[in-house]
């Protein structure tokens, strides 16, 4: 396997241009220092939550596009990629394949994978309906999708009212829209909403504190559609000040930072944290991420009953 930021197939001159442009965009992201690499290495789980019965492959995209042109991505992209690479190697739970060649979403290639991961991707990655459809059909058919931070919020759409590809948001469980509830350097206390979920085992039922950026969701988000695992404890007095919330979020104060859901016969895990590299240096958060990947791959079983249905019981 070729390690590093990308492993791709160059299928045309336009693909070559996009490939080179994405490399340029990633080059503008500050590379990991040796100290950061060591912190990530020390945080990698020693083993997977469940033993894999057959090899799993995960395609990892980290594309960032604005109006068809590449743009610099989140500063955490190299940290997340390094963590995923080491996690796969150490636990043998999956083999990551890193690529920013959008043609990897063509069905004949995509079907060879078990999971697709969007690592802090932003913007409209492609307007090709065949490729867009291929991804959602891949998940609906019984495969998995993992989103890290921006990877689930606005990818394939700038905003859903533009009508570019709203089905992506349906698959993920909602669009990030309306700005950030908490600024990038916010100190935020996180509540473990589902302590019995195997994806939350690392937290042992106890909340924790992060320094990160927190999204707010609308356009399709709702607890009747997703099983929230972690969320912001908005009442905690030590939280950083909140930015102006959306009207509906001001009422329900619902800011999830992790959820799972089914989509057709497939599975989706959204890890909303991950703006800062430090998130991928935290052992408990990496265990949570690994468990989410194994859930998406179909190896780790978890209750996906939407949170709203549980609360009505």
Tab-separated table of C-alpha atoms in Angstrom:
chain	number	residue	atom	x	y	z
A	1	UNK	CA	0.000	0.000	0.000
A	2	UNK	CA	1.191	3.518	-0.765
A	3	UNK	CA	1.053	5.631	2.380
A	4	UNK	CA	0.869	9.413	2.618
A	5	UNK	CA	-1.781	11.927	1.668
A	6	UNK	CA	-2.989	10.315	-1.529
A	7	UNK	CA	-3.143	7.140	-3.536
A	8	UNK	CA	-4.998	7.744	-6.765
A	9	UNK	CA	-5.539	6.635	-10.307
A	10	UNK	CA	-4.927	9.248	-12.958
A	11	UNK	CA	-7.510	8.584	-15.617
A	12	UNK	CA	-7.519	11.804	-17.646
A	13	UNK	CA	-5.763	15.124	-18.075
A	14	UNK	CA	-8.524	16.868	-16.093
A	15	UNK	CA	-8.065	14.383	-13.280
A	16	UNK	CA	-4.321	15.029	-13.379
A	17	UNK	CA	-4.921	18.759	-13.021
A	18	UNK	CA	-7.306	18.233	-10.095
A	19	UNK	CA	-4.879	15.810	-8.465
A	20	UNK	CA	-2.017	18.304	-8.703
A	21	UNK	CA	-4.217	21.147	-7.502
A	22	UNK	CA	-5.344	19.181	-4.476
A	23	UNK	CA	-1.729	18.425	-3.647
A	24	UNK	CA	-1.077	22.164	-3.799
A	25	UNK	CA	-3.992	22.848	-1.470
A	26	UNK	CA	-2.787	20.232	1.008
A	27	UNK	CA	0.727	21.627	0.775
A	28	UNK	CA	-0.645	24.834	2.282
A	29	UNK	CA	-1.715	22.887	5.360
A	30	UNK	CA	1.018	22.934	7.978
A	31	UNK	CA	2.716	19.501	8.121
A	32	UNK	CA	2.970	17.570	11.365
A	33	UNK	CA	5.911	18.204	13.622
A	34	UNK	CA	7.848	15.300	15.091
A	35	UNK	CA	6.307	16.052	18.490
A	36	UNK	CA	2.795	15.930	17.020
A	37	UNK	CA	3.536	12.643	15.311
A	38	UNK	CA	4.747	11.187	18.588
A	39	UNK	CA	1.594	12.329	20.398
A	40	UNK	CA	-0.589	10.702	17.757
A	41	UNK	CA	1.449	7.506	17.889
A	42	UNK	CA	1.071	7.353	21.683
A	43	UNK	CA	-2.709	7.817	21.436
A	44	UNK	CA	-3.427	5.045	18.892
A	45	UNK	CA	-5.566	2.227	20.389
A	46	UNK	CA	-3.658	-0.992	20.995
A	47	UNK	CA	-6.459	-3.120	19.569
A	48	UNK	CA	-9.818	-2.827	17.887
A	49	UNK	CA	-13.110	-3.142	19.820
A	50	UNK	CA	-13.930	-6.309	17.875
A	51	UNK	CA	-11.785	-8.739	15.920
A	52	UNK	CA	-12.199	-8.404	12.180
A	53	UNK	CA	-13.390	-11.584	10.498
A	54	UNK	CA	-12.336	-10.471	7.028
A	55	UNK	CA	-10.082	-7.674	5.684
A	56	UNK	CA	-11.691	-4.236	5.424
A	57	UNK	CA	-10.675	-1.407	3.093
A	58	UNK	CA	-11.543	2.251	3.710
A	59	UNK	CA	-11.246	4.923	1.035
A	60	UNK	CA	-10.265	8.263	2.614
A	61	UNK	CA	-10.878	11.590	0.847
A	62	UNK	CA	-9.560	14.952	2.117
A	63	UNK	CA	-10.543	17.209	-0.794
A	64	UNK	CA	-11.334	20.892	-0.265
A	65	UNK	CA	-12.971	22.751	-3.146
A	66	UNK	CA	-14.597	26.153	-3.607
A	67	UNK	CA	-16.401	26.965	-6.863
A	68	UNK	CA	-14.538	24.192	-8.616
A	69	UNK	CA	-11.104	25.246	-7.430
A	70	UNK	CA	-9.023	23.709	-4.624
A	71	UNK	CA	-8.639	25.641	-1.394
A	72	UNK	CA	-6.597	25.075	1.778
A	73	UNK	CA	-8.158	22.529	4.101
A	74	UNK	CA	-8.506	22.253	7.857
A	75	UNK	CA	-5.222	22.221	9.804
A	76	UNK	CA	-6.135	18.831	11.249
A	77	UNK	CA	-6.139	16.925	7.946
A	78	UNK	CA	-2.543	15.626	8.239
A	79	UNK	CA	-3.126	14.599	11.874
A	80	UNK	CA	-6.302	12.710	10.993
A	81	UNK	CA	-4.640	10.958	8.059
A	82	UNK	CA	-1.638	9.945	10.129
A	83	UNK	CA	-3.919	8.662	12.896
A	84	UNK	CA	-6.000	6.640	10.420
A	85	UNK	CA	-2.885	5.195	8.808
A	86	UNK	CA	-1.407	4.093	12.144
A	87	UNK	CA	-4.754	2.909	13.468
A	88	UNK	CA	-5.257	0.615	10.506
A	89	UNK	CA	-1.728	-0.712	10.678
A	90	UNK	CA	-1.664	-1.284	14.452
A	91	UNK	CA	-5.139	-2.746	15.009
A	92	UNK	CA	-5.627	-4.409	11.579
A	93	UNK	CA	-9.243	-3.290	11.738
A	94	UNK	CA	-9.050	-1.745	8.250
A	95	UNK	CA	-6.672	-0.780	5.468
A	96	UNK	CA	-6.870	2.945	4.626
A	97	UNK	CA	-6.413	4.021	1.024
A	98	UNK	CA	-5.837	7.770	0.728
A	99	UNK	CA	-6.938	9.480	-2.475
A	100	UNK	CA	-8.251	12.780	-3.758
A	101	UNK	CA	-9.046	11.399	-7.210
A	102	UNK	CA	-12.815	11.839	-7.460
A	103	UNK	CA	-12.923	9.072	-10.065
A	104	UNK	CA	-12.352	6.604	-7.238
A	105	UNK	CA	-16.100	7.035	-6.665
A	106	UNK	CA	-16.880	5.256	-9.908
A	107	UNK	CA	-18.813	2.137	-9.062
A	108	UNK	CA	-16.352	-0.364	-10.498
A	109	UNK	CA	-13.680	0.999	-8.126
A	110	UNK	CA	-15.853	2.000	-5.201
A	111	UNK	CA	-17.435	-1.422	-4.803
A	112	UNK	CA	-14.033	-2.871	-3.850
A	113	UNK	CA	-14.150	-0.892	-0.572
A	114	UNK	CA	-16.110	-1.467	2.632
A	115	UNK	CA	-16.162	2.120	3.921
A	116	UNK	CA	-15.706	5.624	2.526
A	117	UNK	CA	-14.361	8.314	4.866
A	118	UNK	CA	-14.624	12.049	4.181
A	119	UNK	CA	-11.873	13.598	6.306
A	120	UNK	CA	-12.632	17.328	6.561
A	121	UNK	CA	-13.710	17.586	2.933
A	122	UNK	CA	-15.492	20.819	2.022
A	123	UNK	CA	-17.329	22.227	-0.951
A	124	UNK	CA	-18.844	20.627	-4.024
A	125	UNK	CA	-16.384	17.816	-4.736
A	126	UNK	CA	-18.087	16.896	-7.987
A	127	UNK	CA	-21.194	17.828	-9.913
A	128	UNK	CA	-21.090	14.531	-11.765
A	129	UNK	CA	-24.414	12.894	-10.934
A	130	UNK	CA	-23.043	9.429	-11.669
A	131	UNK	CA	-20.346	9.804	-9.013
A	132	UNK	CA	-22.695	11.419	-6.502
A	133	UNK	CA	-25.217	8.648	-7.025
A	134	UNK	CA	-22.519	5.996	-6.779
A	135	UNK	CA	-21.583	7.081	-3.255
A	136	UNK	CA	-25.105	7.022	-1.822
A	137	UNK	CA	-25.881	3.755	-3.619
A	138	UNK	CA	-22.671	2.312	-2.160
A	139	UNK	CA	-23.846	3.045	1.381
A	140	UNK	CA	-27.485	2.110	0.751
A	141	UNK	CA	-26.391	-1.279	-0.587
A	142	UNK	CA	-24.874	-2.258	2.761
A	143	UNK	CA	-21.529	-0.472	2.985
A	144	UNK	CA	-20.366	2.274	5.349
A	145	UNK	CA	-19.691	5.996	5.452
A	146	UNK	CA	-17.602	7.908	8.013
A	147	UNK	CA	-17.431	11.699	8.184
A	148	UNK	CA	-14.861	13.621	10.199
A	149	UNK	CA	-15.717	17.228	11.146
A	150	UNK	CA	-16.377	19.154	7.907
A	151	UNK	CA	-16.596	15.878	5.987
A	152	UNK	CA	-20.285	15.442	6.708
A	153	UNK	CA	-21.418	19.021	6.909
A	154	UNK	CA	-21.253	20.616	3.504
A	155	UNK	CA	-19.750	18.140	1.064
A	156	UNK	CA	-21.443	17.770	-2.345
A	157	UNK	CA	-23.431	20.936	-1.567
A	158	UNK	CA	-22.639	24.521	-0.790
A	159	UNK	CA	-26.135	24.783	0.655
A	160	UNK	CA	-28.982	22.356	0.024
A	161	UNK	CA	-31.403	25.001	-1.191
A	162	UNK	CA	-29.184	25.276	-4.267
A	163	UNK	CA	-30.372	21.781	-5.108
A	164	UNK	CA	-26.959	20.357	-5.940
A	165	UNK	CA	-27.335	16.974	-4.262
A	166	UNK	CA	-29.620	16.986	-1.205
A	167	UNK	CA	-29.608	13.184	-0.927
A	168	UNK	CA	-26.090	13.382	0.524
A	169	UNK	CA	-27.437	15.269	3.539
A	170	UNK	CA	-30.240	12.741	3.924
A	171	UNK	CA	-27.653	9.958	4.006
A	172	UNK	CA	-25.423	11.732	6.537
A	173	UNK	CA	-28.293	12.918	8.722
A	174	UNK	CA	-28.143	16.693	8.238
A	175	UNK	CA	-26.209	19.620	6.825
A	176	UNK	CA	-23.902	21.912	8.737
A	177	UNK	CA	-25.429	25.271	7.977
A	178	UNK	CA	-25.693	28.558	9.780
A	179	UNK	CA	-22.161	28.998	11.026
A	180	UNK	CA	-20.416	27.563	14.033
A	181	UNK	CA	-22.105	27.391	17.408
A	182	UNK	CA	-18.714	27.612	19.097
A	183	UNK	CA	-15.610	29.215	17.569
A	184	UNK	CA	-12.559	27.082	16.648
A	185	UNK	CA	-10.678	27.618	19.916
A	186	UNK	CA	-13.665	27.130	22.187
A	187	UNK	CA	-13.490	25.120	25.384
A	188	UNK	CA	-16.575	22.922	25.385
A	189	UNK	CA	-17.842	20.257	27.784
A	190	UNK	CA	-19.152	17.134	26.074
A	191	UNK	CA	-21.971	14.950	27.376
A	192	UNK	CA	-22.015	11.187	26.794
A	193	UNK	CA	-25.625	10.701	25.715
A	194	UNK	CA	-25.532	6.963	25.085
A	195	UNK	CA	-23.212	5.428	27.717
A	196	UNK	CA	-24.287	1.888	26.829
A	197	UNK	CA	-23.279	2.180	23.187
A	198	UNK	CA	-20.124	0.200	22.358
A	199	UNK	CA	-18.945	3.238	20.406
A	200	UNK	CA	-18.796	5.180	23.691
A	201	UNK	CA	-16.976	2.536	25.723
A	202	UNK	CA	-13.791	4.625	25.919
A	203	UNK	CA	-15.517	7.341	27.957
A	204	UNK	CA	-16.803	5.008	30.702
A	205	UNK	CA	-19.981	7.059	30.987
A	206	UNK	CA	-18.173	10.258	31.932
A	207	UNK	CA	-18.251	13.562	30.102
A	208	UNK	CA	-15.094	15.325	29.000
A	209	UNK	CA	-13.708	18.628	27.756
A	210	UNK	CA	-12.412	19.495	24.278
A	211	UNK	CA	-10.953	22.552	22.609
A	212	UNK	CA	-12.492	22.550	19.177
A	213	UNK	CA	-14.964	24.087	16.767
A	214	UNK	CA	-18.601	23.012	17.136
A	215	UNK	CA	-21.065	23.023	14.264
A	216	UNK	CA	-24.791	23.553	14.303
A	217	UNK	CA	-27.097	21.624	11.996
A	218	UNK	CA	-30.345	22.122	10.132
A	219	UNK	CA	-31.801	21.131	6.740
A	220	UNK	CA	-32.562	17.516	7.531
A	221	UNK	CA	-30.993	17.132	10.970
A	222	UNK	CA	-33.268	15.777	13.671
A	223	UNK	CA	-33.134	13.294	16.504
A	224	UNK	CA	-35.888	11.339	14.823
A	225	UNK	CA	-33.318	10.435	12.145
A	226	UNK	CA	-30.066	9.819	14.051
A	227	UNK	CA	-28.797	8.176	17.238
A	228	UNK	CA	-26.830	10.896	19.047
A	229	UNK	CA	-23.831	9.512	20.926
A	230	UNK	CA	-22.135	12.689	22.155
A	231	UNK	CA	-23.356	16.271	22.423
A	232	UNK	CA	-22.442	19.631	23.921
A	233	UNK	CA	-23.455	20.153	27.544
A	234	UNK	CA	-24.716	23.665	26.846
A	235	UNK	CA	-25.523	24.333	30.511
A	236	UNK	CA	-21.967	23.848	31.727
A	237	UNK	CA	-20.718	27.138	33.220
A	238	UNK	CA	-17.142	26.642	31.985
A	239	UNK	CA	-18.004	26.521	28.283
A	240	UNK	CA	-16.688	29.275	26.047
A	241	UNK	CA	-19.337	31.793	24.961
A	242	UNK	CA	-21.646	30.522	22.228
A	243	UNK	CA	-21.911	32.291	18.916
A	244	UNK	CA	-25.327	33.319	17.673
A	245	UNK	CA	-27.257	30.049	17.334
A	246	UNK	CA	-29.829	29.284	14.699
A	247	UNK	CA	-33.376	30.024	15.918
A	248	UNK	CA	-34.233	26.322	16.263
A	249	UNK	CA	-30.957	25.592	18.064
A	250	UNK	CA	-31.542	28.490	20.456
A	251	UNK	CA	-34.737	26.718	21.493
A	252	UNK	CA	-33.622	23.087	21.738
A	253	UNK	CA	-29.899	23.705	22.476
A	254	UNK	CA	-29.113	20.583	20.470
A	255	UNK	CA	-25.485	20.480	19.343
A	256	UNK	CA	-24.471	16.866	18.608
A	257	UNK	CA	-20.799	16.020	18.161
A	258	UNK	CA	-21.176	12.346	17.248
A	259	UNK	CA	-23.975	10.204	15.846
A	260	UNK	CA	-24.783	6.995	13.992
A	261	UNK	CA	-27.611	6.016	11.687
A	262	UNK	CA	-28.694	3.497	9.105
A	263	UNK	CA	-29.089	4.390	5.466
A	264	UNK	CA	-30.779	1.633	3.547
A	265	UNK	CA	-28.795	-1.481	4.454
A	266	UNK	CA	-25.700	0.612	5.181
A	267	UNK	CA	-24.329	2.469	8.193
A	268	UNK	CA	-23.172	6.051	8.817
A	269	UNK	CA	-20.929	7.409	11.588
A	270	UNK	CA	-20.401	11.149	11.924
A	271	UNK	CA	-17.533	12.326	14.158
A	272	UNK	CA	-18.234	16.053	14.264
A	273	UNK	CA	-15.082	16.959	16.204
A	274	UNK	CA	-11.755	17.362	14.430
A	275	UNK	CA	-11.044	20.983	13.555
A	276	UNK	CA	-7.812	20.918	15.574
A	277	UNK	CA	-4.977	18.370	15.271
A	278	UNK	CA	-5.101	17.827	19.048
A	279	UNK	CA	-8.352	15.906	18.672
A	280	UNK	CA	-6.339	13.113	17.032
A	281	UNK	CA	-3.904	13.002	19.927
A	282	UNK	CA	-6.549	12.013	22.470
A	283	UNK	CA	-6.658	8.236	23.210
A	284	UNK	CA	-10.358	8.140	24.132
A	285	UNK	CA	-11.431	10.097	21.059
A	286	UNK	CA	-9.353	7.843	18.807
A	287	UNK	CA	-10.955	4.774	20.395
A	288	UNK	CA	-14.338	6.351	19.687
A	289	UNK	CA	-13.336	7.031	16.081
A	290	UNK	CA	-12.051	3.486	15.616
A	291	UNK	CA	-15.271	2.055	17.045
A	292	UNK	CA	-17.233	4.254	14.637
A	293	UNK	CA	-15.230	2.968	11.684
A	294	UNK	CA	-15.846	-0.612	12.758
A	295	UNK	CA	-19.548	0.160	13.109
A	296	UNK	CA	-19.641	1.637	9.595
A	297	UNK	CA	-17.833	-1.422	8.250
A	298	UNK	CA	-20.444	-3.692	9.817
A	299	UNK	CA	-18.073	-5.345	12.303
A	300	UNK	CA	-19.253	-3.604	15.490
A	301	UNK	CA	-22.952	-3.924	16.238
A	302	UNK	CA	-24.726	-0.975	17.855
A	303	UNK	CA	-28.304	0.146	18.429
A	304	UNK	CA	-29.220	2.780	15.832
A	305	UNK	CA	-32.718	3.503	17.142
A	306	UNK	CA	-33.090	7.287	16.685
A	307	UNK	CA	-32.694	9.288	19.892
A	308	UNK	CA	-36.191	10.800	19.679
A	309	UNK	CA	-37.793	7.340	19.715
A	310	UNK	CA	-35.800	6.367	22.811
A	311	UNK	CA	-36.838	9.527	24.629
A	312	UNK	CA	-40.521	8.799	23.908
A	313	UNK	CA	-40.345	5.343	25.475
